[in-house]
Short mmCIF file of C-alpha atoms and ligand atoms in Angstrom, two decimals:
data_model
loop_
_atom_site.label_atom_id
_atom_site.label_comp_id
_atom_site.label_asym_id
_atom_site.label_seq_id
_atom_site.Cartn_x
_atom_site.Cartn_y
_atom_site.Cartn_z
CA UNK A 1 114.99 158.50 78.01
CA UNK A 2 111.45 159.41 76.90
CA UNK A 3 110.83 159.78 73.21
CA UNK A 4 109.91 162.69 71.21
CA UNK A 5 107.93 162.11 68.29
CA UNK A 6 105.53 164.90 66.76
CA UNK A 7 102.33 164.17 67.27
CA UNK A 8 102.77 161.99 70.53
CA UNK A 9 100.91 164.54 72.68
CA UNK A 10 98.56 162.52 75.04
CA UNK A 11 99.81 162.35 78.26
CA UNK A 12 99.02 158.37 79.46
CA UNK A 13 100.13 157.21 82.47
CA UNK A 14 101.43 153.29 82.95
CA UNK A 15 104.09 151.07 84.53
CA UNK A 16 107.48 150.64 83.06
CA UNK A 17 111.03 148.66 83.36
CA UNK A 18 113.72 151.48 83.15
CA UNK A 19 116.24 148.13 83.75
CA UNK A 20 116.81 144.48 83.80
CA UNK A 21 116.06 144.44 88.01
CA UNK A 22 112.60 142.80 86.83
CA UNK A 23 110.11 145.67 88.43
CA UNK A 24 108.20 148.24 86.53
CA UNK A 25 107.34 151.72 88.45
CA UNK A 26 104.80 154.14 87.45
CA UNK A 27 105.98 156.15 84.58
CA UNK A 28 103.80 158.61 82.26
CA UNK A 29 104.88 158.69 78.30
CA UNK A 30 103.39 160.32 75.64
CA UNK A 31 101.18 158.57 72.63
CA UNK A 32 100.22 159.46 69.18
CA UNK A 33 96.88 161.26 68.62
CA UNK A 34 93.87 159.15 67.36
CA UNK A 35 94.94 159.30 63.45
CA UNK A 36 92.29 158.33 60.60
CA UNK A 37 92.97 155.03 60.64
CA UNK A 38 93.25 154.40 64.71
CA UNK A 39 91.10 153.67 67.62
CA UNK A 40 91.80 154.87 70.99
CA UNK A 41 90.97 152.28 73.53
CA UNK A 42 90.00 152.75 77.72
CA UNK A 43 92.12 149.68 78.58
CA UNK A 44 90.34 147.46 81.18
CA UNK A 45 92.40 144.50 82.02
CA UNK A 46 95.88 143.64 80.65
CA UNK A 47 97.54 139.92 80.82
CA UNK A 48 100.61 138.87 82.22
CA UNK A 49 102.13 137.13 79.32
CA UNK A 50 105.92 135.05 79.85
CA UNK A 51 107.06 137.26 76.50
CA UNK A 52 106.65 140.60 79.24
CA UNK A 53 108.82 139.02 81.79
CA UNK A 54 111.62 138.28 78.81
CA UNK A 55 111.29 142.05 78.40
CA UNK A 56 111.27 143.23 81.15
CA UNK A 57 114.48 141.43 82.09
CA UNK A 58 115.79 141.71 78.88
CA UNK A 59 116.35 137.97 78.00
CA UNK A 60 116.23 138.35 74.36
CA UNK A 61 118.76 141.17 74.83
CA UNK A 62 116.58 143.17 72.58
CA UNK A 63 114.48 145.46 75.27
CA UNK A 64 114.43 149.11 74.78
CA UNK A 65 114.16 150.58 77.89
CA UNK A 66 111.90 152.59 79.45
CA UNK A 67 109.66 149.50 78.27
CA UNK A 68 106.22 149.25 79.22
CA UNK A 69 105.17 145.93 78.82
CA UNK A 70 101.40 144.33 78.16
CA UNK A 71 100.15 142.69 74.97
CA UNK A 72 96.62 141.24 76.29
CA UNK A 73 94.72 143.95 76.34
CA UNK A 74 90.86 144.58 76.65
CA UNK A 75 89.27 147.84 76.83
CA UNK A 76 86.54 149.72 75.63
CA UNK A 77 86.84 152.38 72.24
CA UNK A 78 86.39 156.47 73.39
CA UNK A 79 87.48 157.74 69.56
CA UNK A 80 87.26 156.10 66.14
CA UNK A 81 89.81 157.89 63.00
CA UNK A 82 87.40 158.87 60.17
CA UNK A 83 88.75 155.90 57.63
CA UNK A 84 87.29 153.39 60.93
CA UNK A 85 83.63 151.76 60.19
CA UNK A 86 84.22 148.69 61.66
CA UNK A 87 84.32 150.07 65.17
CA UNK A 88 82.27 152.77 66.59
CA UNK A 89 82.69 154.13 70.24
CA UNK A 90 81.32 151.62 73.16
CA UNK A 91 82.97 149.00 71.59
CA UNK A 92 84.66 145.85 73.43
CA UNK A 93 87.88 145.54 71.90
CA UNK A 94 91.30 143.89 72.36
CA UNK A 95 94.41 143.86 71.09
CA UNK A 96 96.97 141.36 71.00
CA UNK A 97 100.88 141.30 70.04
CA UNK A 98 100.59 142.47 66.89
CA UNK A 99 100.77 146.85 65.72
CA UNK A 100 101.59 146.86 62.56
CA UNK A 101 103.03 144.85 59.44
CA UNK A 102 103.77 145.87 55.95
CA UNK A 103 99.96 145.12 54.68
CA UNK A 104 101.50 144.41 51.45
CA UNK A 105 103.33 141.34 51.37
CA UNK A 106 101.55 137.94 50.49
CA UNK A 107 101.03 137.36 54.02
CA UNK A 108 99.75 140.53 55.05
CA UNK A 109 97.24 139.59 52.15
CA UNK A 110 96.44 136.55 53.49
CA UNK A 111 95.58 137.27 56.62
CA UNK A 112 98.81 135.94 58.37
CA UNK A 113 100.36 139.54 59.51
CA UNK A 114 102.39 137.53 61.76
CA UNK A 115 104.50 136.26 59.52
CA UNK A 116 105.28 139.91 57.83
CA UNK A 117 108.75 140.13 57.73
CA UNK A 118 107.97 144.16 58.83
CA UNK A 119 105.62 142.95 61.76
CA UNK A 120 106.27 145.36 64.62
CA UNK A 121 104.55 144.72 68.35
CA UNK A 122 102.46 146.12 70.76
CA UNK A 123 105.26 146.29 72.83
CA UNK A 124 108.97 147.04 72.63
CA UNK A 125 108.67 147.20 68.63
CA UNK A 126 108.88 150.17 65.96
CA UNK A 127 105.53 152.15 65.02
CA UNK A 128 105.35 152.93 61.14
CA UNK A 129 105.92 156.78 62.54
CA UNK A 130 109.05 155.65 63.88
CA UNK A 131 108.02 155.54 67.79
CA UNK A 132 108.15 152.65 70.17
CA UNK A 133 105.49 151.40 70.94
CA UNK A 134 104.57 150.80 74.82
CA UNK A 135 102.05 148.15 75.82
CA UNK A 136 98.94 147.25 77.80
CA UNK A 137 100.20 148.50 81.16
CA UNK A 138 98.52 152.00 80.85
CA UNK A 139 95.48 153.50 81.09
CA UNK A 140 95.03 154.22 77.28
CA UNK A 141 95.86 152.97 74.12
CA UNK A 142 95.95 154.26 70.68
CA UNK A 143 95.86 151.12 67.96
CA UNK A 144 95.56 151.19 63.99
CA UNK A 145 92.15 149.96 63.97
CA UNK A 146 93.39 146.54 61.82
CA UNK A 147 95.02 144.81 64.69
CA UNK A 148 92.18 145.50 66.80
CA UNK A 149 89.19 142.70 67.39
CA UNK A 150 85.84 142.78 69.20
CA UNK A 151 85.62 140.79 72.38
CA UNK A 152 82.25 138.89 72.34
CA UNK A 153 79.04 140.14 74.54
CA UNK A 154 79.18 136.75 76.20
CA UNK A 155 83.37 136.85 77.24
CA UNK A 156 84.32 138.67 80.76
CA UNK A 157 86.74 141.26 79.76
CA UNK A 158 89.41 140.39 82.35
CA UNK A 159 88.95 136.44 81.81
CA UNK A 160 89.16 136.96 77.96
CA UNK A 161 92.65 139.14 77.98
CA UNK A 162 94.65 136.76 77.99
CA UNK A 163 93.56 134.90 75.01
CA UNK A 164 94.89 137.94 73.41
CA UNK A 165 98.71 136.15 73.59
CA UNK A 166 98.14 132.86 75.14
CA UNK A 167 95.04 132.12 73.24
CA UNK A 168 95.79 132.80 69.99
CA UNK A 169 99.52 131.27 70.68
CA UNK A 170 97.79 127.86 70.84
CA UNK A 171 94.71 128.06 68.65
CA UNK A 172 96.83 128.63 65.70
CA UNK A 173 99.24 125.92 65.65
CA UNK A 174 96.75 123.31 66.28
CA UNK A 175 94.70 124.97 63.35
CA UNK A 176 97.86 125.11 61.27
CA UNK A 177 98.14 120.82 61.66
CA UNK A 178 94.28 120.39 60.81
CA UNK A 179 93.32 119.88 64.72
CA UNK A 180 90.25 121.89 64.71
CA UNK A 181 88.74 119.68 62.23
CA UNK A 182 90.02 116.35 62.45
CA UNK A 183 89.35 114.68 66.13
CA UNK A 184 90.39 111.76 67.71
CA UNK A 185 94.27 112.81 67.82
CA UNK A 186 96.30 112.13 70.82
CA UNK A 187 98.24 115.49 71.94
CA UNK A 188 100.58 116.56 74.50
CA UNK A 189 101.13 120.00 76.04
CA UNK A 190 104.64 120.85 77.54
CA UNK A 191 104.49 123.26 80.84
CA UNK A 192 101.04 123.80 81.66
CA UNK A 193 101.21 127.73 82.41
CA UNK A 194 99.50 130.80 80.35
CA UNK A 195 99.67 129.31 76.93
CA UNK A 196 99.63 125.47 77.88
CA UNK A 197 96.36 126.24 80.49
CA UNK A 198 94.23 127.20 76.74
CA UNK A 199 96.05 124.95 74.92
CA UNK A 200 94.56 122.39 77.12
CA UNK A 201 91.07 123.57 76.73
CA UNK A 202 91.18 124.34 73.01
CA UNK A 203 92.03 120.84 72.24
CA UNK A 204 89.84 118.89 74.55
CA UNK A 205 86.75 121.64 72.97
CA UNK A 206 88.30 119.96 69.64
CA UNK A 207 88.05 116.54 70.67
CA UNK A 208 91.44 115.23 71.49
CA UNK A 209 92.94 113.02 74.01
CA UNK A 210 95.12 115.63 75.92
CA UNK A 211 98.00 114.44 77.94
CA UNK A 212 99.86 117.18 80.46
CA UNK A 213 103.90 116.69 80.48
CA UNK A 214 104.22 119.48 83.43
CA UNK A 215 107.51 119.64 85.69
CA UNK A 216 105.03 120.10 88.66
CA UNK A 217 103.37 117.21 90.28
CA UNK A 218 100.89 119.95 92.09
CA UNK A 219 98.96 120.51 88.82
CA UNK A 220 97.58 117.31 88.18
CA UNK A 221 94.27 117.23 90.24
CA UNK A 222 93.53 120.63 88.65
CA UNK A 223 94.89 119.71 84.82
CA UNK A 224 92.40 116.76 85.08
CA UNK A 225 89.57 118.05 87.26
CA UNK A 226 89.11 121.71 85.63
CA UNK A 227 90.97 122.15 82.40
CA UNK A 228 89.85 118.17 81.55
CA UNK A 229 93.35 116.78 80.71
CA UNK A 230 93.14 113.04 79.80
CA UNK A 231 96.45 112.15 81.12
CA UNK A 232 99.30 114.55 82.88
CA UNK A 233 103.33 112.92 83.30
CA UNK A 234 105.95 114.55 84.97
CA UNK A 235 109.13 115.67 82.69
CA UNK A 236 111.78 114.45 85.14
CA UNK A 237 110.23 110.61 85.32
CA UNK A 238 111.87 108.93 82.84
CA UNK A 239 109.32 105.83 83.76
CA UNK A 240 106.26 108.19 82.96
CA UNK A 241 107.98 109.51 79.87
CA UNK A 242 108.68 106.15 78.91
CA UNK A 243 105.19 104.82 79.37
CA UNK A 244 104.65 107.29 76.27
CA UNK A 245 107.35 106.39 73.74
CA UNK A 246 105.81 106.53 69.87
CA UNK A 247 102.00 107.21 71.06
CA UNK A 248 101.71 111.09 70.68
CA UNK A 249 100.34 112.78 67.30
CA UNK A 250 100.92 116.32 68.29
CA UNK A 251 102.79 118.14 70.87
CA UNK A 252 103.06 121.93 71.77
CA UNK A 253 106.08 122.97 73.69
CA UNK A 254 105.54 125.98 76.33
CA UNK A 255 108.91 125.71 77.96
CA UNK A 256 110.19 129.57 78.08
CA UNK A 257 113.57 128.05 79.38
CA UNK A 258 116.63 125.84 77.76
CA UNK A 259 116.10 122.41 77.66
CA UNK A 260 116.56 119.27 75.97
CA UNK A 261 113.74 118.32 73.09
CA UNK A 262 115.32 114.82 73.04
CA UNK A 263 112.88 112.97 75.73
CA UNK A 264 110.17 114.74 74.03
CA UNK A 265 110.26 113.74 70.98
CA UNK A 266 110.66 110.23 71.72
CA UNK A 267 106.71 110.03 72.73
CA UNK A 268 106.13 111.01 68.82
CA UNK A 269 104.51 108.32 66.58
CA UNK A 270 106.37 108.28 63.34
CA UNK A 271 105.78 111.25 61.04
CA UNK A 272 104.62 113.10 64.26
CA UNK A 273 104.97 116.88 64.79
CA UNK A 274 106.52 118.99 67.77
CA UNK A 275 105.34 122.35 67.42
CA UNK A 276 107.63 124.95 69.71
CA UNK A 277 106.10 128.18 70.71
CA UNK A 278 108.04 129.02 74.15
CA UNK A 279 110.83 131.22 73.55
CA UNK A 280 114.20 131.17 76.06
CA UNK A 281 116.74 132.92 75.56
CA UNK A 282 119.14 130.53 75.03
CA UNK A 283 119.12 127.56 71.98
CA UNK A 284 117.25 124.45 73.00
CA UNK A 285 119.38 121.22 72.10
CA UNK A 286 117.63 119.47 69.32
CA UNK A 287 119.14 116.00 69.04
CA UNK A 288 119.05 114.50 65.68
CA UNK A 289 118.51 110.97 66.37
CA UNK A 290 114.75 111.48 67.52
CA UNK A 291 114.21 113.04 64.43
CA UNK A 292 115.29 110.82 62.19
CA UNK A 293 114.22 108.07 63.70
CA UNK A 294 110.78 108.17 63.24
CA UNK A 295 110.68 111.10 60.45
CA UNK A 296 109.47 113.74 63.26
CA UNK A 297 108.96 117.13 62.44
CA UNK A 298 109.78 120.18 64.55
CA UNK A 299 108.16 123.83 63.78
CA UNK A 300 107.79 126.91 65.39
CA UNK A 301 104.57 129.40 65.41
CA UNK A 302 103.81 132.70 66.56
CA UNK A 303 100.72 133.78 67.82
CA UNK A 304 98.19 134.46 64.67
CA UNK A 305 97.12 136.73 61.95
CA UNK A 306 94.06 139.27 62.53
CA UNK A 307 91.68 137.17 60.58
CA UNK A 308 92.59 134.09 62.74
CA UNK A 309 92.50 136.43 66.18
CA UNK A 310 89.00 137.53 65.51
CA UNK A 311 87.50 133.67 64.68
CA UNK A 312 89.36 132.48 67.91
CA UNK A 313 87.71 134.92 69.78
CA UNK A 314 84.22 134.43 68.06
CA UNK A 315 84.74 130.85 69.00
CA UNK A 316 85.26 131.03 72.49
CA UNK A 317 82.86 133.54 72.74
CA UNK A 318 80.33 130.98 71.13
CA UNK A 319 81.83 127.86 73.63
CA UNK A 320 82.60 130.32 76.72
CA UNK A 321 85.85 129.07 76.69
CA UNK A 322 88.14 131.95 78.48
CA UNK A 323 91.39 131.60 80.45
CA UNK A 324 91.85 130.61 84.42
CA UNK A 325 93.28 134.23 85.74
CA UNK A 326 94.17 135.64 88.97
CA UNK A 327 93.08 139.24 88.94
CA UNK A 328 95.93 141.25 90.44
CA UNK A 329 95.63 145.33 91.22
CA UNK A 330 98.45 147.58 89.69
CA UNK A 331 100.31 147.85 92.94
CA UNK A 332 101.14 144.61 92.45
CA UNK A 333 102.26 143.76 89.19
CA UNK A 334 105.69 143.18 90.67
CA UNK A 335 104.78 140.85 92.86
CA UNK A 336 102.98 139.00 89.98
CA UNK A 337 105.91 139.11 87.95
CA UNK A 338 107.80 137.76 90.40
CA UNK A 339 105.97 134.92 91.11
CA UNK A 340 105.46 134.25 87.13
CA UNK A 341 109.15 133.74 87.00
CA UNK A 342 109.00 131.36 90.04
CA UNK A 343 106.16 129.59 88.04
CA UNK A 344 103.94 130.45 90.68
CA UNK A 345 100.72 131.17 88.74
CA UNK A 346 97.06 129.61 88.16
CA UNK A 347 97.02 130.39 85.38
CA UNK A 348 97.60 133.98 84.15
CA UNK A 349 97.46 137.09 86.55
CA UNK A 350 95.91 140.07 84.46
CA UNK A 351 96.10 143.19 85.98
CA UNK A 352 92.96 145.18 86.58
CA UNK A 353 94.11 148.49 85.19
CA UNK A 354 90.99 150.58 85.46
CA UNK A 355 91.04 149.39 89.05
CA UNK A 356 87.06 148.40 88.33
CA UNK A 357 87.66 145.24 91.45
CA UNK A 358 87.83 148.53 93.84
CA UNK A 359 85.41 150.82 91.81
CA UNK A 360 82.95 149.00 90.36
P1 LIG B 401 104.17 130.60 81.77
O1 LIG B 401 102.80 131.01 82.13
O2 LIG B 401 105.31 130.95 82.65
O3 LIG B 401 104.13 129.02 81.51
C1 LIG B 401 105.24 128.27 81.13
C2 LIG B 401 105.16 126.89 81.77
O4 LIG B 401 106.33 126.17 81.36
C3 LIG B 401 105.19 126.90 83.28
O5 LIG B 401 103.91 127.03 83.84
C4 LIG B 401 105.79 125.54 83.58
O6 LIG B 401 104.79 124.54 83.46
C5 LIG B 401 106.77 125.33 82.45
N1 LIG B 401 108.13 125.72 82.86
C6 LIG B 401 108.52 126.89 83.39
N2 LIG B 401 109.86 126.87 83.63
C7 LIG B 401 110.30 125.68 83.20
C8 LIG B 401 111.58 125.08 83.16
N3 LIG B 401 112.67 125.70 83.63
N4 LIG B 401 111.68 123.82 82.65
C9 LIG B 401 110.59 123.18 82.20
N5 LIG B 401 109.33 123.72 82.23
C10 LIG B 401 109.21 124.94 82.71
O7 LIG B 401 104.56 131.19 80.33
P2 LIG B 401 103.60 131.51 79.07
O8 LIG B 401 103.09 132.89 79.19
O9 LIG B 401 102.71 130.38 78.86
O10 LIG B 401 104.72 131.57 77.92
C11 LIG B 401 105.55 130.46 77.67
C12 LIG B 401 106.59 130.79 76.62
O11 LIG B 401 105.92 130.98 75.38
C13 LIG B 401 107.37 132.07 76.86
O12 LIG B 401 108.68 131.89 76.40
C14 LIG B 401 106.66 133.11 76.00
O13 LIG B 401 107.51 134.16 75.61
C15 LIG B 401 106.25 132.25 74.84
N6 LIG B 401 105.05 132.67 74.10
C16 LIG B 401 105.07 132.40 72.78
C17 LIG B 401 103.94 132.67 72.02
C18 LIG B 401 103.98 132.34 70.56
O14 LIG B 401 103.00 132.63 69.86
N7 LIG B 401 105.07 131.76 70.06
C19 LIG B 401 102.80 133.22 72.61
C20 LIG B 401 102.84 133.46 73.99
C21 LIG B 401 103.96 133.16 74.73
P3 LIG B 401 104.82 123.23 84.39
O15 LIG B 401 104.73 123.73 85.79
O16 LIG B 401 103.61 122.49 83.95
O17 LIG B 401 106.09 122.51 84.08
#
């Protein structure tokens, strides 16, 4: 059922889930007007992240249906709200996971939003008015202007969408563990997909040696050839994994389904960390002798704050480092989606929402 909240009275038309079946049909909702504080935004391209097909299939059990999904977005600013100066119309903007946060808390004042115990998403979360809040896959959005960041001159807008999600989703953790600055470390990235694809550039642009542990053997020429892995192993070969065992500084985990972070941890050196940003629905086993043996630490991280969005960006606009998409039309999101869940993707589809591929 469509909600009513005053003040949602633009018409927008997008693509939502109405049930777990895994499709999204064309569906037009209503969103807020442009307050003081918001930018409306012409969306342009919107990523295919793993986190829409969890909602769209509702593998968190936490989708609110009708959900329209989409939290790389990149689109150009038609209205700035009169408390805006950062922005003006023309802009190149995008807009990642986050919509709002408390903006009080001491990590809304530092500049990690994403840690707000309040945060609320671009998609499938709870507007400060009380609304849901639909995603990237529509025509228009309207966005409080401080979870909004400028996309470079020198960044394609389709190319740079999905370093909305995925981007940001590995840039942070390995600035969290000090990789940005300190070189030389030897890091591994599990399932090499929309996040692991950047993850694999960002660290080789840092200096790394980057090793691939993939479940499919078809991605090494490519992990090696174009994204510049050092070294890609197949999960399943216990050999290969073997071959690893106690050599590995840093590894980022991908995986969005259950499995075992045994194996995994076992190519740790002592005092090693295992950062975990994929997110399946069910627990993954965590046995305790890898841990202790060898002091290994496990974390999570999600995505970023603002602050951290917008240098990311400025980064890769400065390195032209964007992500390997497949540029799909809206009549066929489904078919994307369905081939994301088969793991059929090099490396992100982003839809082309203003349909520029056929109008240019
Ligand atoms: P994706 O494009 O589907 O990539 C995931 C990769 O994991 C696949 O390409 C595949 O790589 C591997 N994989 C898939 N199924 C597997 C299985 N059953 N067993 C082992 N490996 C498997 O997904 P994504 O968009 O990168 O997102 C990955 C996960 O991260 C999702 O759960 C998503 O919700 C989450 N996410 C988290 C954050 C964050 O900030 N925490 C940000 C974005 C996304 P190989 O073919 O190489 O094995």
């Amino acid at each position: 059922m469509a909600q009513t909240t005053p003040n949602h009275t633009q018409n927008v038309s997008g693509w939502a889930a109405h049930d777990p079946s895994g499709k999204v049909t064309p569906y037009t909702f209503k969103r807020r007007e442009n307050g003081v504080n918001d930018v409306t935004i012409e969306i342009l391209y919107c990523g295919i992240c793993h986190t829409d097909l969890h909602h769209v299939k509702n593998d968190w059990g936490k989708t609110m249906y009708p959900v329209v999904p989409g939290h790389e977005i990149t689109g150009i600013i038609t209205k700035v709200g009169d408390n805006v100066s950062n922005f003006k119309v023309g802009d190149r903007a995008g807009v990642g996971g986050l919509a709002a946060s408390c903006l009080n808390c001491e990590y809304c004042k530092d500049g990690q939003e994403n840690c707000c115990d309040q945060l609320q998403f671009t998609c499938n979360g709870i507007f400060w008015d009380g609304s849901i809040t639909y995603g990237g896959y529509s025509k228009l959005l309207v966005a409080d202007h401080r979870y909004v960041v400028r996309i470079p001159e020198s960044l394609p807008m389709d190319a740079a969408a999905p370093l909305l999600c995925a981007g940001i989703g590995a840039f942070s953790p390995l600035k969290d563990n000090n990789l940005l600055e300190e070189p030389g470390k030897r890091i591994a990235i599990v399932g090499l997909g929309g996040v692991g694809h950047v993850a694999v550039k960002f660290a080789k642009a840092f200096g790394h040696h980057v090793t691939v542990i993939s479940t499919s053997p078809s991605k090494e020429k490519e992990a090696k050839e174009r994204l510049g892995a050092d070294d890609f192993i197949i999960s399943t070969n216990s050999e290969q994994m073997q071959s690893k065992r106690r050599t590995l500084d840093f590894i980022l985990v991908t995986v969005p389904a259950q499995h075992s972070l045994g194996p995994t941890l076992e190519l740790l050196k002592v005092n090693g960390t295992l950062v975990i940003v994929g997110a399946p629905n069910k627990p993954i086993d965590l046995p305790s002798f890898p841990l202790i043996f060898g002091k290994r630490v496990v974390k999570g991280s999600l995505i970023g704050g603002i602050k951290e969005l917008q240098e990311m960006m400025d980064m890769c606009g400065k390195h032209n480092i964007t992500c390997e998409i497949e540029l799909v039309t809206t009549n066929k999101i489904n078919e994307a989606l369905g081939r994301l869940e088969k793991n059929d993707v090099r490396y992100r589809f982003v839809i082309d929402i203003a349909d520029r591929s056929s109008n240019p």
